[in-house]
Amino acid sequence: MLTARQLLILKCIVEEFVETAEPVGSKTLMTKYQLPYSSATIRNEMSFLEEHGYLEKTHTSSGRVPSTKGYRFYVDTLMQPSVDDEVKNQVSTILGDRHRSLNEIIKESCQILSQLTHLTTVALGPNAIYEHLQNITLVPLSEHTVTAIIVTDKGHVENRNFNITNNAYMEDLTSCVNVMNELLDGTPMNQVVYRLERDVKPILSARIKEHEVLFNAFLEAFMKFANNNVYFSGKENMLYQPEYNDVNKLRRLVTAFENSQSWKSLEPIALEDGVTVRIGSDSPIKDLNDVSVISASFKTGNESKGSISVIGPTRMPYEKVVSLVEYISKSLEEVLVSQNDEDDE
């Protein structure tokens, strides 16, 4: 059990190191934070905190930095999350536009969080198992280009463009879309590819000359629903963190970002309600022990969920980030749930 003095010193060290990325010494704590203790007393308490695993000593300085245990204790015990009214108004204004798809709202929230934290944000949309195909619509873009818009009952949208070479091709494309709308309406998205092969392909092969080309184009579009529900914003923000001046460390981080499978452990269905803070080795990024991930889930419907997370160095402003992740995830959920309720009326 730490004393009140030890708690105060640990809190100041965490917040100072987060701000400066420089090891913290007793002189800084006395002058900047005006702690009412002697330098010797502060050094003794810092030694105690180091011996018990809350602080670490660097080789280049006599100062201390927080350990993973120190950050965890700070997150669980010492921080006091809050969001100021200016940020609340900003979030409310941005999410207030109801004329957007689920994808656009989630992406927008991802961008807001990245801008406010100056870190990297990743959002996972709802799992395809909870979405059903609603319809496929053909929209002309130009004289020789048409886009097929695939929409689910949760507002998830994918587009596929087609170059129209002649009237016969347009007729085949229209016929293909009509067949899929007739046979696949209401099909769970995770079953659409199977139904395409079993039910749609035989009919297309009998009716349409260019059935292979069209079938493969739509097959690819539907497969995106299973793979493209991961959205990133602010990847470049990690480049400005001093922790990633090490080229090898930066390379491993970039590789993790490029591999969306790294984030499947944040699958929203598995997340508990509230904010989850994963520090260092607890994060889903393998081989990087100085990364933390702060996540929260949000409902996108009665049965479906998404999640939004902030990725940064373990030296991140936890109090600010936890507050923002919690507030934005709740705001996002309110918008999506109310939008679904309006659609059901």
Coordinates of C-alpha atoms in Angstrom, one line a residue:
M1 CA 0.0 0.0 0.0
L2 CA 1.5 3.3 -1.1
T3 CA 1.4 6.3 1.2
A4 CA -0.2 9.6 0.1
R5 CA 3.2 11.1 -0.5
Q6 CA 4.3 8.2 -2.7
L7 CA 1.1 8.4 -4.6
L8 CA 1.6 12.1 -5.3
I9 CA 5.2 11.7 -6.4
L10 CA 4.3 8.8 -8.7
K11 CA 1.4 10.8 -10.2
C12 CA 3.8 13.8 -10.9
I13 CA 6.5 11.6 -12.4
V14 CA 4.0 9.9 -14.8
E15 CA 2.5 13.2 -15.9
E16 CA 5.9 14.9 -16.3
F17 CA 7.4 12.0 -18.3
V18 CA 4.3 11.9 -20.5
E19 CA 4.7 15.6 -21.3
T20 CA 8.4 15.8 -21.8
A21 CA 9.7 12.2 -22.7
E22 CA 12.6 13.0 -20.4
P23 CA 13.5 11.1 -17.2
V24 CA 12.3 12.9 -14.1
G25 CA 14.5 13.9 -11.2
S26 CA 13.8 15.2 -7.7
K27 CA 14.8 18.8 -8.6
T28 CA 12.1 18.9 -11.3
L29 CA 9.5 17.6 -8.8
M30 CA 10.5 20.3 -6.3
T31 CA 10.6 23.3 -8.6
K32 CA 7.9 22.6 -11.2
Y33 CA 5.4 20.8 -9.0
Q34 CA 6.3 22.6 -5.8
L35 CA 6.1 19.4 -3.7
P36 CA 6.4 20.3 0.0
Y37 CA 9.2 17.8 0.6
S38 CA 13.0 18.0 0.8
S39 CA 15.0 16.7 -2.2
A40 CA 16.4 13.9 0.0
T41 CA 12.9 12.8 1.0
I42 CA 11.7 12.8 -2.7
R43 CA 14.8 10.8 -3.7
N44 CA 14.1 8.2 -1.0
E45 CA 10.5 7.8 -2.1
M46 CA 11.6 7.5 -5.7
S47 CA 14.0 4.7 -4.7
F48 CA 11.2 3.0 -2.8
L49 CA 8.9 3.2 -5.9
E50 CA 11.7 1.9 -8.1
E51 CA 12.4 -1.0 -5.7
H52 CA 8.7 -2.0 -5.8
G53 CA 8.5 -1.9 -9.6
Y54 CA 6.6 1.4 -10.2
L55 CA 9.6 3.3 -11.6
E56 CA 12.6 2.4 -13.7
K57 CA 16.0 4.1 -13.8
T58 CA 17.5 4.9 -17.2
H59 CA 21.2 4.5 -18.1
T60 CA 21.6 8.0 -19.4
S61 CA 20.2 10.0 -16.4
S62 CA 19.8 9.9 -12.7
G63 CA 16.1 10.5 -13.2
R64 CA 13.3 7.9 -13.2
V65 CA 10.6 6.9 -15.7
P66 CA 7.4 5.0 -15.1
S67 CA 7.4 1.2 -15.6
T68 CA 4.5 -0.7 -17.0
K69 CA 3.4 -1.4 -13.4
G70 CA 3.6 2.3 -12.7
Y71 CA 1.4 3.2 -15.7
R72 CA -1.1 0.5 -14.8
F73 CA -1.3 1.8 -11.2
Y74 CA -1.8 5.3 -12.5
V75 CA -4.6 4.3 -14.9
D76 CA -6.4 2.2 -12.3
T77 CA -6.0 4.5 -9.3
L78 CA -4.6 8.0 -9.9
M79 CA -6.1 9.5 -13.0
Q80 CA -9.4 11.5 -13.1
P81 CA -10.8 11.4 -16.6
S82 CA -12.9 14.4 -17.9
V83 CA -13.8 16.0 -21.2
D84 CA -14.2 19.8 -21.5
D85 CA -17.3 21.4 -23.0
E86 CA -15.4 22.7 -26.1
V87 CA -14.5 19.2 -27.1
K88 CA -18.1 17.9 -26.4
N89 CA -19.5 20.6 -28.6
Q90 CA -17.0 19.8 -31.4
V91 CA -17.9 16.1 -31.3
S92 CA -21.6 16.8 -31.2
T93 CA -21.3 19.1 -34.2
I94 CA -19.4 16.6 -36.3
L95 CA -21.6 13.6 -35.4
G96 CA -24.8 15.7 -35.7
D97 CA -25.0 15.2 -39.5
R98 CA -27.5 12.3 -39.8
H99 CA -27.3 12.0 -43.6
R100 CA -24.3 9.6 -43.7
S101 CA -23.8 5.9 -43.8
L102 CA -22.5 3.8 -40.9
N103 CA -19.1 3.6 -42.5
E104 CA -18.8 7.4 -42.8
I105 CA -19.9 8.0 -39.2
I106 CA -17.3 5.5 -37.9
K107 CA -14.5 6.9 -40.1
E108 CA -15.4 10.4 -39.0
S109 CA -15.2 9.4 -35.3
C110 CA -11.9 7.7 -36.0
Q111 CA -10.5 11.0 -37.5
I112 CA -11.9 13.1 -34.6
L113 CA -10.2 10.9 -32.0
S114 CA -6.9 11.0 -33.9
Q115 CA -7.0 14.8 -34.2
L116 CA -7.8 15.3 -30.5
T117 CA -5.2 12.9 -29.2
H118 CA -2.5 13.4 -31.8
L119 CA -2.1 9.6 -31.8
T120 CA -3.2 6.8 -34.1
T121 CA -6.8 5.6 -34.0
V122 CA -8.3 2.3 -35.3
A123 CA -12.0 1.5 -35.5
L124 CA -13.6 -1.8 -36.1
G125 CA -17.0 -1.8 -37.8
P126 CA -19.7 -4.4 -36.9
N127 CA -19.0 -8.0 -37.7
A128 CA -20.6 -9.1 -40.9
I129 CA -22.5 -11.9 -39.1
Y130 CA -24.8 -9.2 -37.8
E131 CA -25.5 -7.5 -41.2
H132 CA -27.8 -8.5 -43.9
L133 CA -27.8 -7.6 -47.6
Q134 CA -30.4 -4.9 -48.2
N135 CA -30.0 -4.1 -51.9
I136 CA -27.7 -3.5 -54.9
T137 CA -28.3 -0.4 -57.0
L138 CA -26.7 0.6 -60.3
V139 CA -25.9 4.3 -60.6
P140 CA -24.5 5.8 -63.8
L141 CA -21.3 7.9 -63.2
S142 CA -20.7 8.8 -66.9
E143 CA -21.6 7.7 -70.4
H144 CA -19.4 4.6 -70.1
T145 CA -19.1 4.1 -66.3
V146 CA -21.6 2.6 -63.8
T147 CA -21.1 1.9 -60.2
A148 CA -22.9 -0.9 -58.3
I149 CA -23.7 0.2 -54.7
I150 CA -24.1 -2.6 -52.3
V151 CA -25.9 -1.7 -49.0
T152 CA -26.6 -3.7 -45.8
D153 CA -29.3 -3.2 -43.3
K154 CA -26.7 -1.5 -41.0
G155 CA -25.7 1.1 -43.5
H156 CA -22.5 -0.5 -44.6
V157 CA -21.7 0.4 -48.2
E158 CA -19.3 -1.0 -50.8
N159 CA -19.0 0.2 -54.4
R160 CA -17.8 -1.6 -57.5
N161 CA -17.3 0.4 -60.8
F162 CA -17.9 -1.1 -64.2
N163 CA -16.8 0.2 -67.6
I164 CA -19.7 -0.2 -70.1
T165 CA -18.4 -1.2 -73.5
N166 CA -21.8 -1.6 -75.2
N167 CA -25.6 -1.9 -74.6
A168 CA -25.4 -5.6 -74.3
Y169 CA -22.9 -5.4 -71.4
M170 CA -25.2 -3.0 -69.6
E171 CA -28.1 -5.3 -70.1
D172 CA -26.1 -8.2 -68.7
L173 CA -25.0 -6.1 -65.7
T174 CA -28.6 -5.1 -65.0
S175 CA -29.8 -8.6 -65.3
C176 CA -27.1 -9.8 -62.9
V177 CA -28.1 -7.2 -60.3
N178 CA -31.7 -8.1 -60.6
V179 CA -31.0 -11.8 -60.0
M180 CA -28.9 -11.0 -56.9
N181 CA -31.5 -8.7 -55.4
E182 CA -34.2 -11.3 -55.9
L183 CA -32.2 -14.2 -54.5
L184 CA -30.0 -12.6 -51.8
D185 CA -32.2 -9.9 -50.2
G186 CA -32.0 -10.3 -46.4
T187 CA -29.1 -12.8 -46.6
P188 CA -26.5 -12.5 -43.7
M189 CA -23.4 -10.9 -45.1
N190 CA -21.2 -13.8 -43.9
Q191 CA -23.3 -16.2 -46.0
V192 CA -23.5 -14.1 -49.2
V193 CA -20.4 -15.5 -50.8
Y194 CA -21.7 -19.1 -50.3
R195 CA -25.1 -18.2 -51.7
L196 CA -23.5 -16.5 -54.7
E197 CA -21.7 -19.8 -55.5
R198 CA -24.7 -22.1 -54.8
D199 CA -27.7 -20.1 -56.0
V200 CA -26.7 -17.2 -58.2
K201 CA -23.9 -18.5 -60.3
P202 CA -25.9 -21.3 -62.0
I203 CA -28.6 -18.8 -63.0
L204 CA -26.1 -16.3 -64.3
S205 CA -24.3 -18.9 -66.4
A206 CA -27.5 -19.8 -68.0
R207 CA -28.7 -16.3 -68.8
I208 CA -25.7 -14.1 -69.2
K209 CA -22.9 -14.3 -71.7
E210 CA -20.3 -12.4 -69.6
H211 CA -21.3 -14.2 -66.4
E212 CA -17.8 -15.1 -65.2
V213 CA -16.5 -11.5 -65.3
L214 CA -19.5 -10.1 -63.6
F215 CA -19.7 -12.9 -61.0
N216 CA -16.0 -12.4 -60.0
A217 CA -16.4 -8.7 -59.8
F218 CA -19.3 -9.0 -57.3
L219 CA -17.6 -11.8 -55.5
E220 CA -14.6 -9.6 -54.8
A221 CA -16.9 -6.7 -53.6
F222 CA -18.8 -9.0 -51.2
M223 CA -15.6 -10.4 -49.8
K224 CA -14.6 -6.8 -48.8
F225 CA -17.3 -6.9 -46.2
A226 CA -15.4 -9.5 -44.2
N227 CA -12.0 -7.8 -44.6
N228 CA -12.6 -4.0 -44.8
N229 CA -14.2 -3.2 -41.5
V230 CA -10.9 -1.9 -40.0
Y231 CA -10.4 1.9 -40.3
F232 CA -7.2 3.8 -39.4
S233 CA -6.6 7.5 -38.9
G234 CA -3.4 9.3 -37.9
K235 CA -0.9 6.6 -38.6
E236 CA 1.7 9.3 -39.3
N237 CA 1.3 10.6 -35.7
M238 CA 3.4 7.8 -34.4
L239 CA 6.3 9.0 -36.5
Y240 CA 6.6 12.1 -34.3
Q241 CA 6.9 10.2 -31.0
P242 CA 10.5 10.1 -29.8
E243 CA 10.1 6.4 -28.9
Y244 CA 10.2 5.6 -32.7
N245 CA 13.4 7.3 -33.6
D246 CA 14.7 3.7 -33.7
V247 CA 14.3 2.6 -37.3
N248 CA 13.9 -1.1 -36.5
K249 CA 11.2 -0.3 -33.9
L250 CA 9.4 1.9 -36.4
R251 CA 9.6 -0.7 -39.0
R252 CA 7.9 -3.3 -36.7
L253 CA 5.2 -0.7 -35.9
V254 CA 4.5 0.0 -39.6
T255 CA 4.3 -3.7 -40.3
A256 CA 1.7 -4.1 -37.6
F257 CA -0.4 -1.3 -39.0
E258 CA -0.3 -2.8 -42.5
N259 CA -1.6 -6.2 -41.1
S260 CA -5.2 -5.7 -40.2
Q261 CA -5.2 -9.1 -38.5
S262 CA -3.1 -7.5 -35.7
W263 CA -6.3 -5.8 -34.6
K264 CA -8.7 -8.7 -34.7
S265 CA -8.1 -9.2 -30.9
L266 CA -10.0 -5.9 -30.6
E267 CA -13.1 -7.6 -32.2
P268 CA -16.0 -5.6 -30.7
I269 CA -18.1 -8.6 -29.8
A270 CA -15.4 -9.7 -27.4
L271 CA -15.0 -6.3 -25.7
E272 CA -16.6 -5.6 -22.4
D273 CA -18.6 -2.4 -21.9
G274 CA -16.5 0.6 -20.8
V275 CA -12.9 1.4 -21.6
T276 CA -10.2 -1.2 -21.8
V277 CA -6.5 -0.1 -21.3
R278 CA -3.8 -2.5 -22.6
I279 CA -0.3 -1.4 -21.6
G280 CA 2.9 -2.7 -23.1
S281 CA 3.0 -6.4 -23.4
D282 CA -0.8 -6.5 -23.0
S283 CA -1.3 -4.7 -26.3
P284 CA -2.2 -6.7 -29.4
I285 CA 0.9 -5.5 -31.3
K286 CA 3.4 -8.3 -31.1
D287 CA 7.1 -7.6 -30.4
L288 CA 6.4 -4.0 -29.3
N289 CA 6.4 -3.7 -25.5
D290 CA 6.3 0.1 -25.5
V291 CA 2.8 0.5 -27.1
S292 CA -0.5 0.9 -25.4
V293 CA -4.0 0.5 -26.8
I294 CA -7.0 2.1 -25.2
S295 CA -10.4 0.8 -26.5
A296 CA -14.1 1.0 -26.1
S297 CA -17.0 -0.8 -27.8
F298 CA -20.1 0.8 -29.1
K299 CA -23.5 -0.6 -30.3
T300 CA -24.4 -0.3 -33.9
G301 CA -27.7 -2.0 -33.5
N302 CA -29.6 -4.3 -31.2
E303 CA -27.1 -7.2 -31.7
S304 CA -24.1 -5.7 -33.4
K305 CA -21.1 -3.8 -32.0
G306 CA -18.0 -1.9 -33.2
S307 CA -15.0 -0.7 -31.3
I308 CA -12.7 2.3 -31.4
S309 CA -9.2 2.4 -30.1
V310 CA -6.2 4.8 -29.7
I311 CA -2.7 3.4 -30.2
G312 CA 0.3 5.2 -28.8
P313 CA 3.5 4.8 -26.9
T314 CA 3.2 3.6 -23.3
R315 CA 4.2 7.2 -22.6
M316 CA 0.8 8.6 -23.5
P317 CA -1.6 11.0 -21.7
Y318 CA -3.9 8.3 -20.3
E319 CA -6.2 10.6 -18.5
K320 CA -7.0 12.6 -21.7
V321 CA -7.1 9.6 -24.0
V322 CA -9.3 7.5 -21.8
S323 CA -11.7 10.4 -21.4
L324 CA -11.9 11.0 -25.1
V325 CA -12.3 7.3 -26.0
E326 CA -15.1 6.9 -23.5
Y327 CA -16.9 10.0 -24.6
I328 CA -16.6 9.5 -28.3
S329 CA -17.6 5.9 -28.2
K330 CA -20.7 6.7 -26.2
S331 CA -21.6 9.6 -28.6
L332 CA -21.1 7.4 -31.6
E333 CA -23.3 4.7 -30.1
E334 CA -26.1 7.3 -29.4
V335 CA -26.0 8.5 -33.0
L336 CA -26.0 5.0 -34.5
V337 CA -28.7 3.5 -32.2
S338 CA -31.0 6.5 -32.7
Q339 CA -30.4 6.3 -36.5
N340 CA -31.4 2.6 -36.4
D341 CA -34.5 3.4 -34.4
E342 CA -35.5 6.0 -37.0
D343 CA -34.9 3.6 -39.8
D344 CA -37.1 1.0 -38.1
E345 CA -40.1 3.4 -37.8

